[in-house]
CSV table of C-alpha atoms in Angstrom, one decimal:
chain,number,residue,atom,x,y,z
E,1,MET,CA,-0.1,0.2,-0.2
E,2,ASP,CA,1.1,3.5,-0.9
E,3,ALA,CA,2.0,5.6,2.1
E,4,TYR,CA,-0.7,7.5,3.7
E,5,THR,CA,-0.8,11.3,3.0
E,6,THR,CA,-2.4,14.6,4.2
E,7,ASN,CA,-2.1,16.9,1.3
E,8,GLU,CA,-5.1,15.7,-0.6
E,9,PRO,CA,-9.1,16.1,0.0
E,10,ILE,CA,-10.4,12.6,0.4
E,11,TYR,CA,-13.8,11.0,0.7
E,12,ALA,CA,-15.3,7.5,1.9
E,13,LEU,CA,-18.7,5.9,2.1
E,14,ALA,CA,-19.1,5.9,6.0
E,15,THR,CA,-22.3,3.7,6.2
E,16,ALA,CA,-22.6,0.1,4.6
E,17,TYR,CA,-22.7,-0.5,0.9
E,18,ALA,CA,-26.1,-1.8,0.7
E,19,PRO,CA,-29.5,0.1,-0.2
E,20,SER,CA,-30.8,2.0,2.8
E,21,ALA,CA,-32.8,4.9,3.7
E,22,ILE,CA,-29.8,7.4,4.4
E,23,ALA,CA,-26.1,7.0,3.5
E,24,ILE,CA,-23.2,9.0,4.7
E,25,VAL,CA,-20.2,10.1,2.4
E,26,ARG,CA,-17.5,11.8,4.7
E,27,LEU,CA,-15.1,14.3,3.1
E,28,SER,CA,-12.0,15.7,4.7
E,29,GLY,CA,-9.0,17.8,3.6
E,30,ASP,CA,-8.1,21.8,3.1
E,31,GLY,CA,-10.4,23.3,0.9
E,32,VAL,CA,-12.9,20.4,0.6
E,33,ILE,CA,-15.6,23.0,1.3
E,34,ASP,CA,-14.9,25.2,-1.7
E,35,LEU,CA,-14.5,22.3,-3.6
E,36,LEU,CA,-18.1,20.7,-2.8
E,37,SER,CA,-19.4,24.0,-3.3
E,38,SER,CA,-18.6,23.9,-7.0
E,39,VAL,CA,-21.0,21.2,-7.3
E,40,PHE,CA,-23.7,22.3,-4.6
E,41,ASP,CA,-27.0,24.4,-5.8
E,42,ARG,CA,-26.3,26.6,-2.7
E,43,PRO,CA,-22.7,27.3,-2.8
E,44,GLU,CA,-22.6,30.5,-0.8
E,45,LYS,CA,-24.8,28.9,2.0
E,46,LEU,CA,-22.4,26.3,2.1
E,47,LYS,CA,-19.1,28.2,2.4
E,48,ARG,CA,-21.0,30.6,5.1
E,49,ALA,CA,-22.1,27.8,7.1
E,50,LYS,CA,-20.8,27.7,10.7
E,51,THR,CA,-19.0,24.5,11.9
E,52,ASN,CA,-21.4,21.7,13.4
E,53,THR,CA,-24.5,22.8,11.4
E,54,LEU,CA,-26.4,21.3,8.4
E,55,VAL,CA,-27.0,22.7,5.1
E,56,TYR,CA,-29.9,21.5,2.8
E,57,GLY,CA,-29.4,21.2,-1.1
E,58,ASN,CA,-28.6,19.4,-4.0
E,59,LEU,CA,-25.7,18.1,-5.4
E,60,ILE,CA,-25.7,19.0,-9.3
E,61,ASP,CA,-23.2,17.5,-12.2
E,62,LYS,CA,-21.7,19.8,-15.1
E,63,GLN,CA,-25.0,19.4,-16.9
E,64,ASN,CA,-26.9,21.1,-14.0
E,65,SER,CA,-28.7,17.9,-13.5
E,66,ILE,CA,-29.5,17.2,-9.9
E,67,VAL,CA,-27.5,14.0,-8.7
E,68,ASP,CA,-29.1,13.7,-5.4
E,69,GLU,CA,-30.7,15.8,-2.5
E,70,VAL,CA,-28.7,15.9,0.5
E,71,LEU,CA,-28.0,17.4,3.7
E,72,VAL,CA,-24.4,18.3,4.3
E,73,ALA,CA,-22.8,18.6,7.9
E,74,VAL,CA,-20.2,21.2,8.1
E,75,PHE,CA,-17.1,20.7,10.2
E,76,LYS,CA,-14.6,23.9,10.0
E,77,LYS,CA,-10.7,23.1,10.7
E,78,GLY,CA,-10.0,21.9,13.9
E,79,TYR,CA,-13.7,20.7,14.9
E,80,GLY,CA,-13.8,17.7,13.0
E,81,TYR,CA,-13.0,14.1,13.5
E,82,THR,CA,-9.7,14.5,11.5
E,83,GLY,CA,-9.0,18.0,12.6
E,84,GLU,CA,-9.1,19.0,8.9
E,85,GLU,CA,-11.9,20.7,7.2
E,86,ALA,CA,-14.7,18.3,6.8
E,87,LEU,CA,-17.9,17.5,5.4
E,88,GLU,CA,-20.4,14.8,5.8
E,89,ILE,CA,-23.0,14.2,3.0
E,90,ASN,CA,-26.2,12.6,4.1
E,91,ALA,CA,-27.7,11.2,1.0
E,92,HIS,CA,-30.3,8.7,0.0
E,93,GLY,CA,-29.0,5.0,0.3
E,94,SER,CA,-29.4,4.3,-3.6
E,95,LEU,CA,-26.6,2.3,-4.8
E,96,THR,CA,-26.8,4.0,-8.0
E,97,GLY,CA,-27.0,7.4,-6.7
E,98,LEU,CA,-23.9,6.9,-4.7
E,99,LYS,CA,-22.0,5.8,-7.5
E,100,ARG,CA,-22.9,9.0,-9.2
E,101,ILE,CA,-22.0,11.0,-6.4
E,102,PHE,CA,-18.5,9.3,-6.1
E,103,LEU,CA,-17.8,10.0,-9.6
E,104,LEU,CA,-19.0,13.7,-8.8
E,105,LEU,CA,-16.3,14.1,-6.0
E,106,GLU,CA,-13.7,12.4,-8.4
E,107,SER,CA,-14.5,15.0,-10.9
E,108,ILE,CA,-13.4,17.9,-8.3
E,109,GLY,CA,-10.6,16.3,-7.3
E,110,ILE,CA,-11.5,14.6,-4.2
E,111,ARG,CA,-10.0,11.3,-4.1
E,112,GLN,CA,-11.3,8.0,-2.4
E,113,ALA,CA,-9.8,7.4,0.8
E,114,LYS,CA,-7.7,4.3,1.8
E,115,ARG,CA,-8.7,2.2,4.7
E,116,GLY,CA,-8.3,3.8,8.1
E,117,GLU,CA,-7.3,7.2,6.4
E,118,PHE,CA,-9.5,9.2,8.4
E,119,THR,CA,-8.4,8.1,11.7
E,120,PHE,CA,-4.7,8.5,10.5
E,121,ARG,CA,-5.3,12.0,9.8
E,122,ALA,CA,-6.9,12.4,13.0
E,123,PHE,CA,-3.6,11.1,14.7
E,124,MET,CA,-1.4,13.1,12.5
E,125,HIS,CA,-3.3,16.3,13.7
E,126,GLY,CA,-3.1,15.3,17.2
E,127,ARG,CA,-6.7,14.6,17.7
E,128,LEU,CA,-5.8,11.1,19.0
E,129,ASP,CA,-2.8,9.4,20.1
E,130,LEU,CA,-2.1,5.8,18.9
E,131,THR,CA,-3.7,3.9,21.8
E,132,GLN,CA,-6.9,6.0,20.8
E,133,ALA,CA,-6.7,5.4,17.3
E,134,GLU,CA,-6.6,1.5,17.9
E,135,ALA,CA,-9.6,1.6,20.1
E,136,VAL,CA,-11.7,3.1,17.0
E,137,GLU,CA,-11.4,-0.1,15.2
E,138,GLU,CA,-11.6,-2.3,18.6
E,139,LEU,CA,-14.7,-0.4,19.1
E,140,ILE,CA,-16.1,-1.0,15.4
E,141,SER,CA,-15.4,-4.9,15.7
E,142,SER,CA,-16.2,-5.2,19.3
E,143,LYS,CA,-18.6,-8.4,19.9
E,144,SER,CA,-19.9,-7.7,23.3
E,145,ILE,CA,-21.3,-5.1,25.6
E,146,ARG,CA,-18.4,-5.1,27.8
E,147,GLY,CA,-15.8,-5.2,25.0
E,148,GLN,CA,-17.4,-2.2,23.4
E,149,GLU,CA,-17.3,-0.5,26.6
E,150,ALA,CA,-13.8,-1.0,27.3
E,151,ALA,CA,-12.9,0.2,23.5
E,152,LEU,CA,-14.9,3.4,24.4
E,153,GLU,CA,-12.8,4.0,27.5
E,154,ARG,CA,-9.7,3.9,25.6
E,155,LEU,CA,-11.1,5.9,23.0
E,156,GLU,CA,-12.0,8.4,25.5
E,157,GLY,CA,-8.5,8.6,26.7
E,158,GLY,CA,-8.4,6.2,29.7
E,159,LEU,CA,-5.4,4.4,28.8
E,160,LYS,CA,-3.8,7.4,27.3
E,161,ASN,CA,-4.3,9.2,30.4
E,162,ARG,CA,-2.5,6.5,32.6
E,163,LEU,CA,0.4,6.1,30.4
E,164,LEU,CA,0.6,10.1,30.2
E,165,ALA,CA,0.8,9.8,34.3
E,166,ILE,CA,3.5,7.2,34.0
E,167,LYS,CA,5.4,9.2,31.4
E,168,ASN,CA,5.4,12.3,33.7
E,169,LYS,CA,6.9,10.3,36.5
E,170,LEU,CA,9.8,9.0,34.2
E,171,ILE,CA,10.4,12.5,33.1
E,172,ASN,CA,10.6,13.9,36.4
E,173,ILE,CA,13.0,10.9,37.5
E,174,LEU,CA,15.0,11.6,34.2
E,175,ALA,CA,15.1,15.4,35.0
E,176,SER,CA,16.5,14.7,38.6
E,177,LEU,CA,19.4,12.8,36.8
E,178,GLU,CA,20.0,15.5,34.3
E,179,VAL,CA,20.4,17.9,36.9
E,180,GLN,CA,23.6,16.2,38.1
E,181,LEU,CA,25.0,16.0,34.6
E,182,ASP,CA,24.3,19.9,34.5
E,183,TYR,CA,27.0,20.4,37.1
E,184,ALA,CA,30.6,20.4,36.9
E,185,GLU,CA,32.6,17.4,38.5
E,186,ASP,CA,34.5,19.7,40.7
E,187,GLU,CA,30.8,21.0,42.3
E,188,ILE,CA,29.4,19.3,45.3
E,189,LEU,CA,26.0,17.5,45.0
E,190,GLU,CA,24.4,15.0,46.9
E,191,ASP,CA,24.7,11.5,45.3
E,192,TRP,CA,21.7,10.6,43.3
E,193,ILE,CA,19.6,7.8,44.9
E,194,MET,CA,17.6,5.5,42.8
E,195,PRO,CA,14.1,6.4,43.3
E,196,LYS,CA,13.3,2.2,43.7
E,197,ALA,CA,9.9,2.7,45.3
E,198,GLU,CA,8.5,4.9,42.7
E,199,ILE,CA,10.1,2.9,39.7
E,200,ASN,CA,8.4,-0.6,41.2
E,201,GLU,CA,5.1,1.2,41.7
E,202,ILE,CA,5.2,2.0,37.7
E,203,ILE,CA,6.2,-1.6,37.1
E,204,SER,CA,3.3,-2.7,39.2
E,205,ASN,CA,0.9,-0.5,37.5
E,206,LEU,CA,2.3,-1.6,34.0
E,207,ASP,CA,1.6,-5.1,35.1
E,208,GLU,CA,-1.7,-4.5,35.7
E,209,ILE,CA,-2.5,-3.0,32.5
E,210,VAL,CA,-0.6,-6.1,30.7
E,211,LYS,CA,-2.7,-8.5,32.5
E,212,THR,CA,-5.9,-6.9,30.9
E,213,TYR,CA,-4.7,-8.2,27.3
E,214,SER,CA,-5.3,-11.9,28.0
E,215,ALA,CA,-8.5,-11.3,29.5
E,216,GLY,CA,-9.6,-8.7,26.8
E,217,THR,CA,-8.7,-11.5,24.1
E,218,ILE,CA,-12.2,-13.3,25.4
E,219,TYR,CA,-14.1,-10.0,24.6
E,220,ARG,CA,-12.3,-9.3,21.4
E,221,GLU,CA,-12.0,-12.6,19.8
E,222,GLY,CA,-14.5,-14.9,21.6
E,223,ALA,CA,-13.8,-17.4,24.1
E,224,LYS,CA,-12.9,-20.5,22.4
E,225,ILE,CA,-14.9,-23.4,24.1
E,226,VAL,CA,-14.6,-26.9,22.6
E,227,LEU,CA,-17.2,-29.9,23.2
E,228,ALA,CA,-15.3,-32.9,23.7
E,229,GLY,CA,-16.6,-36.6,24.4
E,230,ALA,CA,-16.6,-39.8,22.7
E,231,ALA,CA,-18.7,-40.4,19.5
E,232,ASN,CA,-22.4,-40.0,20.3
E,233,ALA,CA,-22.3,-38.6,23.5
E,234,GLY,CA,-24.7,-35.5,22.6
E,235,LYS,CA,-22.1,-33.0,21.6
E,236,SER,CA,-24.1,-32.0,17.9
E,237,SER,CA,-27.2,-31.8,19.8
E,238,LEU,CA,-25.9,-29.3,22.4
E,239,PHE,CA,-23.9,-27.2,19.9
E,240,ASN,CA,-27.0,-27.1,17.9
E,241,LEU,CA,-28.9,-25.8,20.9
E,242,LEU,CA,-26.3,-23.3,22.1
E,243,THR,CA,-26.0,-21.7,18.9
E,244,LYS,CA,-29.8,-21.9,18.2
E,245,GLU,CA,-28.9,-23.4,14.7
E,246,ASN,CA,-29.0,-26.6,13.1
E,247,ARG,CA,-25.5,-27.0,12.0
E,248,ALA,CA,-24.2,-30.1,13.5
E,249,ILE,CA,-25.8,-33.6,12.0
E,250,VAL,CA,-27.6,-35.2,14.9
E,251,SER,CA,-27.5,-38.9,14.5
E,252,PRO,CA,-27.6,-42.2,16.7
E,253,ILE,CA,-24.9,-43.6,14.5
E,254,ALA,CA,-21.5,-43.0,16.1
E,255,GLY,CA,-18.6,-40.9,14.2
E,256,THR,CA,-21.1,-38.6,12.4
E,257,THR,CA,-18.9,-35.7,12.6
E,258,ARG,CA,-15.7,-36.1,11.0
E,259,ASP,CA,-14.3,-32.8,11.4
E,260,TYR,CA,-15.0,-29.9,13.7
E,261,ILE,CA,-17.8,-27.3,13.3
E,262,GLU,CA,-17.4,-23.8,14.5
E,263,SER,CA,-20.1,-20.9,15.2
E,264,PHE,CA,-20.5,-18.0,17.4
E,265,THR,CA,-22.8,-17.3,19.9
E,266,THR,CA,-22.9,-15.3,23.2
E,267,ILE,CA,-23.1,-16.8,26.9
E,268,HIS,CA,-24.4,-14.0,29.2
E,269,ASP,CA,-22.8,-11.3,27.1
E,270,ILE,CA,-19.5,-13.1,26.7
E,271,PRO,CA,-18.8,-13.8,23.0
E,272,VAL,CA,-18.3,-17.7,22.3
E,273,ARG,CA,-16.5,-19.5,19.5
E,274,LEU,CA,-18.2,-22.8,20.2
E,275,PHE,CA,-16.6,-26.0,18.2
E,276,ASP,CA,-18.3,-29.0,17.8
E,277,THR,CA,-15.5,-32.1,17.4
E,278,ALA,CA,-15.1,-35.5,16.2
E,279,GLY,CA,-15.9,-38.1,19.1
E,280,LEU,CA,-12.7,-39.2,20.6
E,281,ARG,CA,-12.3,-42.9,20.0
E,282,ASP,CA,-10.1,-45.3,18.3
E,283,SER,CA,-10.9,-45.5,14.6
E,284,ASP,CA,-9.6,-47.1,11.7
E,285,ASP,CA,-11.4,-44.8,9.3
E,286,LEU,CA,-8.7,-42.3,8.0
E,287,ILE,CA,-11.0,-39.3,7.9
E,288,GLU,CA,-12.4,-39.8,11.1
E,289,SER,CA,-9.0,-40.2,12.6
E,290,GLU,CA,-7.9,-37.0,10.9
E,291,GLY,CA,-11.0,-35.4,12.4
E,292,ILE,CA,-9.9,-36.9,15.9
E,293,LYS,CA,-6.6,-35.4,15.6
E,294,ARG,CA,-7.9,-31.8,14.9
E,295,SER,CA,-10.2,-32.4,17.7
E,296,GLU,CA,-7.5,-32.9,20.5
E,297,LYS,CA,-5.4,-29.9,19.0
E,298,LEU,CA,-8.5,-27.7,19.4
E,299,ILE,CA,-8.8,-28.9,23.0
E,300,ASN,CA,-5.2,-28.2,23.7
E,301,GLU,CA,-5.8,-24.4,22.2
E,302,ALA,CA,-9.1,-23.9,24.1
E,303,ASP,CA,-10.2,-21.6,26.9
E,304,LEU,CA,-12.5,-24.1,27.9
E,305,VAL,CA,-13.6,-27.6,27.3
E,306,LEU,CA,-17.0,-29.2,27.9
E,307,LEU,CA,-16.5,-33.0,28.2
E,308,LEU,CA,-19.9,-34.5,27.5
E,309,LEU,CA,-20.4,-38.3,28.9
E,310,ALA,CA,-23.4,-40.2,28.1
E,311,PRO,CA,-24.8,-42.5,30.4
E,312,GLY,CA,-22.3,-45.1,31.5
E,313,GLU,CA,-19.4,-43.3,30.4
E,314,LYS,CA,-16.5,-42.7,32.7
E,315,GLU,CA,-14.4,-39.3,33.0
E,316,GLU,CA,-11.1,-39.7,31.4
E,317,ILE,CA,-9.2,-36.1,31.0
E,318,THR,CA,-6.0,-36.5,29.1
E,319,TRP,CA,-5.3,-32.5,28.7
E,320,LYS,CA,-4.6,-29.5,30.7
E,321,THR,CA,-7.2,-27.0,29.6
E,322,LYS,CA,-9.8,-26.2,32.2
E,323,THR,CA,-12.7,-28.4,31.8
E,324,ILE,CA,-16.3,-29.0,32.9
E,325,VAL,CA,-17.8,-32.5,33.1
E,326,VAL,CA,-21.3,-32.4,31.4
E,327,LYS,CA,-23.5,-35.6,32.2
E,328,THR,CA,-25.7,-36.0,28.7
E,329,LYS,CA,-29.1,-37.4,28.3
E,330,SER,CA,-30.6,-37.1,31.8
E,331,ASP,CA,-34.0,-37.7,30.3
E,332,LEU,CA,-32.9,-41.2,29.8
E,333,GLU,CA,-30.8,-41.7,33.1
E,334,LYS,CA,-30.3,-39.2,35.7
E,335,GLY,CA,-26.4,-38.4,36.2
E,336,GLU,CA,-24.4,-37.1,39.1
E,337,GLY,CA,-23.0,-33.7,39.1
E,338,LEU,CA,-23.6,-31.3,36.1
E,339,ALA,CA,-26.4,-33.3,34.2
E,340,ILE,CA,-28.2,-31.9,31.1
E,341,SER,CA,-30.8,-33.2,28.5
E,342,THR,CA,-30.9,-31.3,25.0
E,343,VAL,CA,-34.5,-33.0,24.8
E,344,ASN,CA,-36.2,-31.5,27.6
E,345,GLY,CA,-33.7,-28.5,28.6
E,346,GLU,CA,-32.8,-30.0,32.0
E,347,GLY,CA,-29.7,-28.6,33.5
E,348,ILE,CA,-29.0,-25.9,30.3
E,349,SER,CA,-29.2,-23.0,32.5
E,350,LEU,CA,-27.2,-24.1,35.1
E,351,LEU,CA,-24.5,-25.4,32.5
E,352,LEU,CA,-24.7,-21.6,30.8
E,353,ASP,CA,-23.9,-20.2,34.5
E,354,SER,CA,-21.1,-22.7,34.9
E,355,ILE,CA,-19.7,-21.6,31.7
E,356,TYR,CA,-19.9,-17.9,32.4
E,357,GLN,CA,-18.4,-18.4,35.9
E,358,GLU,CA,-15.3,-20.0,34.4
E,359,LEU,CA,-14.9,-17.5,31.8
E,360,SER,CA,-15.6,-14.4,33.8
E,361,SER,CA,-12.9,-15.6,36.4
E,362,LYS,CA,-10.7,-15.8,33.5
E,363,SER,CA,-10.9,-12.5,32.5
E,364,SER,CA,-11.5,-11.0,36.2
E,365,GLU,CA,-8.5,-8.7,35.5
E,366,SER,CA,-10.5,-6.8,33.5
E,367,GLU,CA,-13.5,-5.4,35.2
E,368,LEU,CA,-16.1,-3.1,33.5
E,369,GLY,CA,-14.8,0.5,33.3
E,370,ALA,CA,-11.3,-0.5,34.2
E,371,ILE,CA,-8.2,0.5,32.2
E,372,SER,CA,-7.4,-2.3,29.7
E,373,ILE,CA,-5.7,-3.3,26.5
E,374,ASP,CA,-7.0,-5.0,23.6
E,375,SER,CA,-3.9,-4.7,21.0
E,376,GLU,CA,-0.9,-7.0,20.9
E,377,ARG,CA,1.6,-4.1,19.8
E,378,GLN,CA,0.5,-2.4,23.0
E,379,ARG,CA,0.9,-5.6,25.1
E,380,ASP,CA,4.4,-6.1,23.7
E,381,GLY,CA,5.5,-2.4,24.0
E,382,LEU,CA,4.6,-2.4,27.8
E,383,VAL,CA,6.3,-5.7,28.4
E,384,ARG,CA,9.3,-4.1,26.9
E,385,LEU,CA,8.8,-1.1,28.9
E,386,VAL,CA,8.6,-3.3,32.0
E,387,GLU,CA,11.7,-5.0,31.0
E,388,MET,CA,13.7,-2.0,30.5
E,389,LEU,CA,12.7,-0.6,34.2
E,390,LYS,CA,13.6,-3.4,35.9
E,391,PHE,CA,17.0,-3.4,34.0
E,392,ILE,CA,17.6,-0.1,35.2
E,393,LEU,CA,16.9,-1.3,39.0
E,394,SER,CA,19.4,-3.9,38.5
E,395,ASN,CA,22.0,-1.4,37.1
E,396,GLU,CA,21.6,1.1,40.1
E,397,ASN,CA,25.2,1.5,40.5
E,398,GLU,CA,26.0,2.6,37.1
E,399,SER,CA,27.2,6.3,36.4
E,400,VAL,CA,24.5,9.3,36.1
E,401,ASP,CA,25.0,9.5,32.5
E,402,ILE,CA,24.6,5.8,31.7
E,403,LEU,CA,21.5,5.6,33.7
E,404,ALA,CA,20.0,9.0,32.1
E,405,LEU,CA,20.5,6.9,28.7
E,406,PHE,CA,18.5,4.1,30.2
E,407,PHE,CA,15.5,6.3,31.5
E,408,GLN,CA,15.6,8.1,27.8
E,409,SER,CA,15.1,4.6,26.3
E,410,ALA,CA,12.2,3.9,28.5
E,411,LEU,CA,10.7,7.0,27.4
E,412,SER,CA,11.3,6.0,23.9
E,413,ILE,CA,9.6,2.8,24.3
E,414,LEU,CA,6.5,4.6,26.1
E,415,GLY,CA,6.4,6.8,23.3
E,416,GLU,CA,6.1,4.1,20.7
E,417,ILE,CA,3.2,3.0,22.5
E,418,THR,CA,1.5,6.3,22.3
E,419,GLY,CA,2.6,7.0,18.7
E,420,GLU,CA,5.1,9.7,19.9
E,421,VAL,CA,7.8,7.8,18.6
E,422,THR,CA,6.9,5.8,15.5
E,423,ASN,CA,7.7,5.0,11.9
E,424,GLU,CA,5.7,5.2,8.6
E,425,GLU,CA,6.0,1.4,8.1
E,426,LEU,CA,4.0,0.9,11.3
E,427,LEU,CA,1.3,3.3,10.6
E,428,ASP,CA,0.8,1.9,7.4
E,429,THR,CA,0.4,-1.4,8.6
E,430,LEU,CA,-1.7,-0.5,11.6
E,431,PHE,CA,-4.2,1.8,9.5
E,432,SER,CA,-4.5,-0.4,6.8
E,433,ASN,CA,-6.7,-2.7,8.8
E,434,PHE,CA,-9.3,-0.4,9.5
E,435,CYS,CA,-12.7,-0.3,7.7
E,436,LEU,CA,-13.0,2.1,4.9
E,437,GLY,CA,-14.6,5.5,6.1
E,438,LYS,CA,-12.7,5.2,9.4
């Protein structure tokens, strides 16, 4: 992908490209108001409009034909999402009409935006730091209320402010070191003492944030739950019940499921990737055997396994993954412990509660409203920063000038996380994953 720029006006559809009552086309860039005025039937009204106001009118082509009847939201420089002069065209959601609008915009020198280019410009103009920019995409792709709330917290600057507080503490420590460097060697100063307690407190705060990443993956990607058990233990019936679909074939013949089936559902607002797997048994069938190998691999990668046991079957767990043992077909024979029936619904509510308890304990580090991270890049950067601070503590007897370099390195790592220190390749990679219009 070509590098992003900020010197051209851009446009993108901000709503779905599908027939709808209203569609919104976003425009951004210096001079974009004057450009659109040239194809607007009330040009002076649009040019004189105050920021954050709507202007009604028609878009017109070179033949003075009406392209669409629209409402245009006006954002003067410094007030819109990108920080640039910007407009949002509220048009009719006709696909043919939208194509005409796109051609009209391109004819006056406004090009189509790349993925994430609006957020890139917001970042470049200081409207967002890099943690907030990443939160935009995390908000759009969130799969649960809790995940959405965490992304909103980051977008509002919760993580940014916490990292800023840590930055200020490191700057103050570095400043106290540089005072020592500013004096000549023959001037008498008290020896500089490493502020161990303060640095350990910073490390503790960073560790708390890092821990939220593993918890956040459940709300970002969905908890991976695998239904395991012998052939004909009732896995497919439970899969269909939990997903409210008829995806898995249910049959009294053992070995019906030869490969795993995946579907998405939610359990008490926790997003779940549910896998129905091949029955665990010895088989001479090459295809079924391969399915069983894949099932075992999924089990070892899962966040939680539901081991289903039909009446008369014994518990046999050969993996380390957290497991809930579920006795199935309780309508035929009552089982001890957690027993369910997919026929009459017995025990299903209790099973859902048990699943929720296991998953919520796994994500307890990321309580509602707490600062959390949802980015592998941020996690890796914070881990590097913790390692750097621990390295500094272990080298407290180094000279003042060397310690100053160490603290500068720590601040540089923090700057990479927030985007104060970055490179073009990183930005291109990060923003190219965004959707169009953001």
